[in-house]
Coordinates of C-alpha atoms in Angstrom, one line a residue:
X10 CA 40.1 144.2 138.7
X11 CA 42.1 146.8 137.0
X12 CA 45.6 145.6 135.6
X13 CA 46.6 149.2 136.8
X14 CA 45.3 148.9 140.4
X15 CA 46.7 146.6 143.2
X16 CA 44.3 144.5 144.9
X17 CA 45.4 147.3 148.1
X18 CA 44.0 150.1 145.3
X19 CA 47.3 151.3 144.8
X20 CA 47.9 152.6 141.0
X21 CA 51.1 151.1 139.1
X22 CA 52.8 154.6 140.0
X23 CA 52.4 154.1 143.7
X24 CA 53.3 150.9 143.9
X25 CA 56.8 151.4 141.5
X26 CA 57.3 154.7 144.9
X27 CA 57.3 152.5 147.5
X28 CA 59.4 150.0 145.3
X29 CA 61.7 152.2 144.5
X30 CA 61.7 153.7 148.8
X31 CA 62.5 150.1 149.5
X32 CA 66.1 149.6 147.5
X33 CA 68.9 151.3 148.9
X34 CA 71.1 153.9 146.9
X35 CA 75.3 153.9 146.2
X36 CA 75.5 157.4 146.8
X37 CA 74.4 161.1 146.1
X38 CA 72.8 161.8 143.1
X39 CA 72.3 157.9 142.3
X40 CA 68.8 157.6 143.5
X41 CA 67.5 160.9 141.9
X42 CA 68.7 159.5 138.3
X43 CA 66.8 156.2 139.1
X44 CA 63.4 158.5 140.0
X45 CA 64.0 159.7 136.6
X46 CA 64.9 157.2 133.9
X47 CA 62.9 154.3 135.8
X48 CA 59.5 156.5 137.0
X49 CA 59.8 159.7 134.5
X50 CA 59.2 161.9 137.5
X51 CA 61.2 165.2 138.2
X52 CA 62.6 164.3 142.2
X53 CA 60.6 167.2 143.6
X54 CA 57.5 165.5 142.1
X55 CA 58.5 162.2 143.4
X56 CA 58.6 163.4 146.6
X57 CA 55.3 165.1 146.5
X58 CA 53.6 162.3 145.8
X59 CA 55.7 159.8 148.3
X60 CA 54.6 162.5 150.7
X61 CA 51.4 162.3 149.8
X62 CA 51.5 158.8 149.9
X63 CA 52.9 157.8 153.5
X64 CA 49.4 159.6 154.5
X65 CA 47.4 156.8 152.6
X66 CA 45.8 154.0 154.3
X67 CA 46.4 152.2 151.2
X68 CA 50.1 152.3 151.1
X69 CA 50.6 151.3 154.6
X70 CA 48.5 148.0 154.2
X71 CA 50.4 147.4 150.7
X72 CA 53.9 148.0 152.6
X73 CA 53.6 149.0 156.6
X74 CA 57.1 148.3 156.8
X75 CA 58.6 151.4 154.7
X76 CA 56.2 153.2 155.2
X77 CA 56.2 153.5 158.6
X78 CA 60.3 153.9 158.3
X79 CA 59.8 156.9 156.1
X80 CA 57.0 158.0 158.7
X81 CA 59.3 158.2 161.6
X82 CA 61.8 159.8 158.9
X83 CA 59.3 162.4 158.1
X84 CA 58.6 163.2 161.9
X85 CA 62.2 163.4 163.3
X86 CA 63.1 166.0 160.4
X87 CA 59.7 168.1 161.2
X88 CA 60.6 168.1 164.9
X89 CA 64.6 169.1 163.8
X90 CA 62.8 172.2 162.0

């Protein structure tokens, strides 16, 4: 097995996402400046590839728990628009 990839199939990247979806944030502003000195990803890219990821099978088995949340998150702001 690859050191990289979880035994779910997630990469390292994936699984440091849904980490970092999990911890809850001070304020504004706090939370981008964690996506960026503790993943190296500009925020719009981070939330790219979250999106992307709340669509994988593999993320929900790793953590159905936030990622269901950020499901019903994700519906309740399409169905605002």
């Amino acid at each position: 097995m690859d050191e990289d990839t979880g035994e779910q199939g997630l990469g390292r990247r994936e699984r440091d996402i849904l980490a970092l979806e999990r911890r809850g944030f001070s304020g504004p502003g706090v939370k981008e400046r964690a996506i960026r000195e503790e993943l190296g990803l500009a925020p719009v890219r981070y939330y790219q590839l979250l999106n992307a990821l709340l669509d994988d099978a593999r993320a929900l088995e790793h953590d159905p728990v936030t990622v269901n949340r950020l499901r019903r998150v994700r519906e309740t702001r399409r169905s605002e628009r």
